[in-house]
GROMACS .gro file of C-alpha atoms in nm:
model
  283
    1UNK     CA    1   8.402  10.458  11.521
    2UNK     CA    2   8.725  10.368  11.690
    3UNK     CA    3   8.802  10.036  11.846
    4UNK     CA    4   9.109   9.985  12.060
    5UNK     CA    5   9.147   9.636  11.912
    6UNK     CA    6   9.156   9.771  11.557
    7UNK     CA    7   9.506   9.830  11.423
    8UNK     CA    8   9.639   9.927  11.082
    9UNK     CA    9   9.980   9.814  10.964
   10UNK     CA   10  10.192   9.806  10.652
   11UNK     CA   11  10.120   9.479  10.474
   12UNK     CA   12  10.388   9.220  10.411
   13UNK     CA   13  10.413   9.068  10.066
   14UNK     CA   14  10.214   8.767  10.193
   15UNK     CA   15   9.942   8.995  10.330
   16UNK     CA   16   9.901   9.155   9.987
   17UNK     CA   17   9.753   8.820   9.887
   18UNK     CA   18   9.464   8.898  10.124
   19UNK     CA   19   9.375   9.204   9.917
   20UNK     CA   20   9.404   9.004   9.595
   21UNK     CA   21   9.173   8.728   9.722
   22UNK     CA   22   8.916   8.979   9.846
   23UNK     CA   23   8.930   9.159   9.511
   24UNK     CA   24   8.855   8.825   9.343
   25UNK     CA   25   8.558   8.777   9.576
   26UNK     CA   26   8.430   9.123   9.476
   27UNK     CA   27   8.435   9.014   9.112
   28UNK     CA   28   8.732   9.231   9.008
   29UNK     CA   29   8.911   8.936   8.846
   30UNK     CA   30   9.272   9.011   8.942
   31UNK     CA   31   9.568   8.872   8.754
   32UNK     CA   32   9.732   8.554   8.880
   33UNK     CA   33  10.065   8.730   8.937
   34UNK     CA   34   9.940   9.080   9.019
   35UNK     CA   35  10.055   9.078   9.381
   36UNK     CA   36  10.424   9.043   9.298
   37UNK     CA   37  10.409   9.323   9.042
   38UNK     CA   38  10.206   9.559   9.260
   39UNK     CA   39  10.432   9.502   9.559
   40UNK     CA   40  10.731   9.590   9.341
   41UNK     CA   41  10.570   9.928   9.268
   42UNK     CA   42  10.588  10.024   9.638
   43UNK     CA   43  10.658   9.769   9.914
   44UNK     CA   44  10.537  10.021  10.175
   45UNK     CA   45  10.219  10.103   9.987
   46UNK     CA   46   9.983   9.834  10.111
   47UNK     CA   47   9.793   9.857  10.438
   48UNK     CA   48   9.589   9.597  10.623
   49UNK     CA   49   9.352   9.657  10.912
   50UNK     CA   50   9.327   9.397  11.187
   51UNK     CA   51   9.050   9.357  11.442
   52UNK     CA   52   9.238   9.163  11.701
   53UNK     CA   53   9.411   8.891  11.499
   54UNK     CA   54   9.165   8.900  11.209
   55UNK     CA   55   9.236   9.098  10.891
   56UNK     CA   56   8.919   9.290  10.804
   57UNK     CA   57   9.024   9.579  10.577
   58UNK     CA   58   9.277   9.655  10.305
   59UNK     CA   59   9.388   9.947  10.091
   60UNK     CA   60   9.678  10.008   9.855
   61UNK     CA   61   9.838  10.351   9.849
   62UNK     CA   62  10.118  10.316   9.599
   63UNK     CA   63  10.355  10.613   9.607
   64UNK     CA   64  10.522  10.634   9.268
   65UNK     CA   65  10.700  10.958   9.352
   66UNK     CA   66  10.691  11.245   9.599
   67UNK     CA   67  10.422  11.404   9.384
   68UNK     CA   68  10.193  11.120   9.269
   69UNK     CA   69  10.027  10.817   9.423
   70UNK     CA   70   9.742  10.580   9.342
   71UNK     CA   71   9.478  10.423   9.569
   72UNK     CA   72   9.326  10.079   9.518
   73UNK     CA   73   9.211   9.762   9.692
   74UNK     CA   74   8.987   9.963   9.927
   75UNK     CA   75   8.796   9.668  10.069
   76UNK     CA   76   8.634   9.588  10.404
   77UNK     CA   77   8.510   9.236  10.475
   78UNK     CA   78   8.134   9.246  10.423
   79UNK     CA   79   8.041   9.157  10.781
   80UNK     CA   80   8.245   9.451  10.917
   81UNK     CA   81   8.118   9.722  10.686
   82UNK     CA   82   7.937  10.025  10.823
   83UNK     CA   83   8.140  10.050  11.145
   84UNK     CA   84   8.408  10.300  11.045
   85UNK     CA   85   8.691  10.054  10.990
   86UNK     CA   86   8.705  10.138  10.621
   87UNK     CA   87   8.719  10.512  10.687
   88UNK     CA   88   9.014  10.464  10.920
   89UNK     CA   89   9.219  10.267  10.670
   90UNK     CA   90   9.114  10.509  10.395
   91UNK     CA   91   9.249  10.799  10.600
   92UNK     CA   92   9.569  10.604  10.672
   93UNK     CA   93   9.620  10.552  10.299
   94UNK     CA   94   9.568  10.923  10.228
   95UNK     CA   95   9.805  11.010  10.510
   96UNK     CA   96  10.077  10.794  10.354
   97UNK     CA   97  10.026  10.981  10.024
   98UNK     CA   98  10.014  11.327  10.186
   99UNK     CA   99  10.158  11.590   9.956
  100UNK     CA  100  10.087  11.384   9.643
  101UNK     CA  101   9.830  11.423   9.375
  102UNK     CA  102   9.633  11.099   9.418
  103UNK     CA  103   9.450  10.901   9.154
  104UNK     CA  104   9.205  10.611   9.177
  105UNK     CA  105   8.963  10.411   8.968
  106UNK     CA  106   8.643  10.415   9.168
  107UNK     CA  107   8.360  10.165   9.138
  108UNK     CA  108   8.019  10.318   9.080
  109UNK     CA  109   7.895  10.257   9.436
  110UNK     CA  110   8.184  10.451   9.593
  111UNK     CA  111   8.215  10.749   9.359
  112UNK     CA  112   8.004  10.986   9.570
  113UNK     CA  113   8.211  10.900   9.877
  114UNK     CA  114   8.532  10.975   9.688
  115UNK     CA  115   8.391  11.313   9.582
  116UNK     CA  116   8.332  11.397   9.948
  117UNK     CA  117   8.704  11.330  10.006
  118UNK     CA  118   8.796  11.583   9.740
  119UNK     CA  119   8.833  11.358   9.436
  120UNK     CA  120   8.709  11.485   9.100
  121UNK     CA  121   8.601  11.288   8.795
  122UNK     CA  122   8.849  11.287   8.505
  123UNK     CA  123   8.693  11.022   8.281
  124UNK     CA  124   8.509  10.692   8.293
  125UNK     CA  125   8.656  10.353   8.211
  126UNK     CA  126   8.463  10.058   8.079
  127UNK     CA  127   8.574   9.697   8.102
  128UNK     CA  128   8.493   9.514   7.780
  129UNK     CA  129   8.476   9.135   7.759
  130UNK     CA  130   8.532   8.939   7.441
  131UNK     CA  131   8.697   8.616   7.338
  132UNK     CA  132   9.038   8.511   7.216
  133UNK     CA  133   9.135   8.388   6.874
  134UNK     CA  134   9.184   8.550   6.537
  135UNK     CA  135   9.495   8.574   6.326
  136UNK     CA  136   9.828   8.724   6.418
  137UNK     CA  137   9.876   9.031   6.193
  138UNK     CA  138  10.147   8.990   5.934
  139UNK     CA  139  10.143   9.346   5.802
  140UNK     CA  140  10.291   9.505   6.113
  141UNK     CA  141  10.634   9.503   6.274
  142UNK     CA  142  10.548   9.338   6.603
  143UNK     CA  143  10.826   9.232   6.838
  144UNK     CA  144  10.851   9.070   7.178
  145UNK     CA  145  10.925   9.330   7.441
  146UNK     CA  146  11.192   9.097   7.577
  147UNK     CA  147  11.392   9.170   7.262
  148UNK     CA  148  11.409   9.542   7.343
  149UNK     CA  149  11.612   9.727   7.607
  150UNK     CA  150  11.389   9.785   7.909
  151UNK     CA  151  11.491  10.153   7.895
  152UNK     CA  152  11.327  10.181   7.554
  153UNK     CA  153  11.001  10.044   7.693
  154UNK     CA  154  10.996  10.257   8.008
  155UNK     CA  155  11.083  10.568   7.804
  156UNK     CA  156  10.785  10.499   7.577
  157UNK     CA  157  10.561  10.439   7.879
  158UNK     CA  158  10.659  10.760   8.058
  159UNK     CA  159  10.411  11.006   7.893
  160UNK     CA  160  10.121  10.773   7.973
  161UNK     CA  161  10.157  10.799   8.352
  162UNK     CA  162  10.193  11.093   8.592
  163UNK     CA  163  10.517  10.957   8.746
  164UNK     CA  164  10.804  10.729   8.659
  165UNK     CA  165  10.707  10.365   8.715
  166UNK     CA  166  11.006  10.187   8.564
  167UNK     CA  167  11.040   9.924   8.839
  168UNK     CA  168  10.675   9.830   8.809
  169UNK     CA  169  10.679   9.814   8.427
  170UNK     CA  170  10.985   9.588   8.431
  171UNK     CA  171  10.806   9.346   8.665
  172UNK     CA  172  10.480   9.375   8.468
  173UNK     CA  173  10.626   9.280   8.130
  174UNK     CA  174  10.834   8.997   8.279
  175UNK     CA  175  10.559   8.829   8.484
  176UNK     CA  176  10.492   8.458   8.418
  177UNK     CA  177  10.222   8.348   8.173
  178UNK     CA  178  10.201   8.684   8.000
  179UNK     CA  179  10.253   8.801   7.644
  180UNK     CA  180  10.429   9.137   7.616
  181UNK     CA  181  10.457   9.282   7.265
  182UNK     CA  182  10.570   9.605   7.105
  183UNK     CA  183  10.501   9.749   6.762
  184UNK     CA  184  10.748   9.951   6.558
  185UNK     CA  185  10.677  10.222   6.306
  186UNK     CA  186  10.960  10.374   6.110
  187UNK     CA  187  11.207  10.176   6.317
  188UNK     CA  188  11.090  10.323   6.647
  189UNK     CA  189  10.871  10.177   6.920
  190UNK     CA  190  10.522  10.311   6.850
  191UNK     CA  191  10.315  10.111   7.097
  192UNK     CA  192  10.312   9.821   7.338
  193UNK     CA  193  10.069   9.591   7.507
  194UNK     CA  194  10.065   9.322   7.775
  195UNK     CA  195   9.824   9.031   7.805
  196UNK     CA  196   9.823   8.857   8.143
  197UNK     CA  197   9.649   8.553   8.285
  198UNK     CA  198   9.370   8.632   8.534
  199UNK     CA  199   9.145   8.432   8.764
  200UNK     CA  200   8.907   8.422   8.468
  201UNK     CA  201   9.045   8.458   8.118
  202UNK     CA  202   9.305   8.718   8.024
  203UNK     CA  203   9.332   9.096   8.048
  204UNK     CA  204   9.507   9.322   7.801
  205UNK     CA  205   9.665   9.619   7.973
  206UNK     CA  206   9.827   9.844   7.902
  207UNK     CA  207   9.748   9.890   7.536
  208UNK     CA  208   9.925  10.208   7.425
  209UNK     CA  209   9.988  10.308   7.063
  210UNK     CA  210  10.058  10.612   6.852
  211UNK     CA  211   9.747  10.565   6.636
  212UNK     CA  212   9.437  10.342   6.615
  213UNK     CA  213   9.576  10.120   6.339
  214UNK     CA  214   9.886  10.034   6.542
  215UNK     CA  215   9.667   9.971   6.847
  216UNK     CA  216   9.447   9.732   6.651
  217UNK     CA  217   9.747   9.537   6.522
  218UNK     CA  218   9.877   9.498   6.877
  219UNK     CA  219   9.532   9.399   6.999
  220UNK     CA  220   9.502   9.136   6.724
  221UNK     CA  221   9.846   8.996   6.806
  222UNK     CA  222   9.773   8.966   7.177
  223UNK     CA  223   9.422   8.828   7.125
  224UNK     CA  224   9.551   8.565   6.882
  225UNK     CA  225   9.752   8.400   7.161
  226UNK     CA  226   9.433   8.315   7.353
  227UNK     CA  227   9.203   8.025   7.270
  228UNK     CA  228   8.858   8.121   7.130
  229UNK     CA  229   8.704   7.946   7.431
  230UNK     CA  230   8.875   8.191   7.672
  231UNK     CA  231   8.761   8.539   7.769
  232UNK     CA  232   8.968   8.848   7.694
  233UNK     CA  233   8.915   9.177   7.879
  234UNK     CA  234   9.014   9.530   7.784
  235UNK     CA  235   8.972   9.830   8.017
  236UNK     CA  236   8.896  10.123   7.788
  237UNK     CA  237   8.897  10.495   7.873
  238UNK     CA  238   8.566  10.628   7.745
  239UNK     CA  239   8.731  10.957   7.641
  240UNK     CA  240   8.913  10.778   7.358
  241UNK     CA  241   8.643  10.708   7.095
  242UNK     CA  242   8.887  10.504   6.885
  243UNK     CA  243   8.946  10.270   7.181
  244UNK     CA  244   8.572  10.227   7.236
  245UNK     CA  245   8.529  10.158   6.864
  246UNK     CA  246   8.807   9.898   6.872
  247UNK     CA  247   8.635   9.704   7.150
  248UNK     CA  248   8.297   9.720   6.980
  249UNK     CA  249   8.430   9.606   6.642
  250UNK     CA  250   8.556   9.288   6.807
  251UNK     CA  251   8.212   9.223   6.959
  252UNK     CA  252   8.324   9.297   7.313
  253UNK     CA  253   8.058   9.386   7.570
  254UNK     CA  254   8.072   9.613   7.874
  255UNK     CA  255   8.079   9.416   8.201
  256UNK     CA  256   8.218   9.667   8.453
  257UNK     CA  257   8.271  10.040   8.494
  258UNK     CA  258   8.496  10.266   8.698
  259UNK     CA  259   8.569  10.636   8.715
  260UNK     CA  260   8.923  10.771   8.701
  261UNK     CA  261   8.935  11.039   8.966
  262UNK     CA  262   9.210  11.265   9.100
  263UNK     CA  263   9.242  11.455   9.424
  264UNK     CA  264   9.454  11.720   9.252
  265UNK     CA  265   9.464  11.846   8.894
  266UNK     CA  266   9.404  11.594   8.618
  267UNK     CA  267   9.748  11.500   8.480
  268UNK     CA  268   9.821  11.582   8.119
  269UNK     CA  269   9.833  11.242   7.948
  270UNK     CA  270   9.777  11.146   7.581
  271UNK     CA  271   9.440  10.977   7.631
  272UNK     CA  272   9.393  10.951   7.254
  273UNK     CA  273   9.682  10.700   7.258
  274UNK     CA  274   9.552  10.501   7.557
  275UNK     CA  275   9.352  10.208   7.424
  276UNK     CA  276   9.372   9.997   7.740
  277UNK     CA  277   9.435  10.096   8.104
  278UNK     CA  278   9.721   9.911   8.273
  279UNK     CA  279   9.534   9.829   8.595
  280UNK     CA  280   9.237   9.967   8.788
  281UNK     CA  281   9.422   9.887   9.111
  282UNK     CA  282   9.750  10.071   9.054
  283UNK     CA  283   9.682  10.286   8.749
   0.00000   0.00000   0.00000
């Protein structure tokens, strides 16, 4: 359904806050400083649909390179759903990413619709909720990421994502009220993790490591910075049994689920070293 009063435009940085607030209303629990980091990833990659002067739809279509992009924040205000406004902004997002392999983390209710648009299931993610606390591990070489050259961190990150995302990672690990830690093994960076403040509690993501023991040490270090009265969330790819086991051993419970889907071939990534997804919204 087309409406001559409905227009879609590239969102300004301030308008990205609309998508963040709607995501919070949907129960997605965004990070306090997500908007700045996401906007850094691609300032042209956020769209907002207006009906007259009222914003009623959003989508992010972050183009990391000429070959890969990621969709998120596909939201229509509840009272305007079912009238085709969402489909129009969806198509606009895909148009912006034309020529790219496109990824997304789809909520359960939308997965069939994404399949109709040519997306195929790669794996499922589960959001686990637990609590903070515990001891900081003393038997591991854990360092603040701020003590390392950013090139070392982005080089480690590169195999875990289908495109270079150096600008985003730099913003992500430097955001306010976050804890960004690395772990060394044999003198080399062998994993890193970021814990950020969210509307409710804290999320750990990414959590990448060369083996389960290193991942657990990083997890313990990050978790120990949070009060036992606060919630901690970890978005785990179900295809990594060691990641699922880690969450369960710390008495974390599943509270949300998405499906990682791609419009093109599934990228070759070391899922056995992915213990926590960076972000459902931008990958």
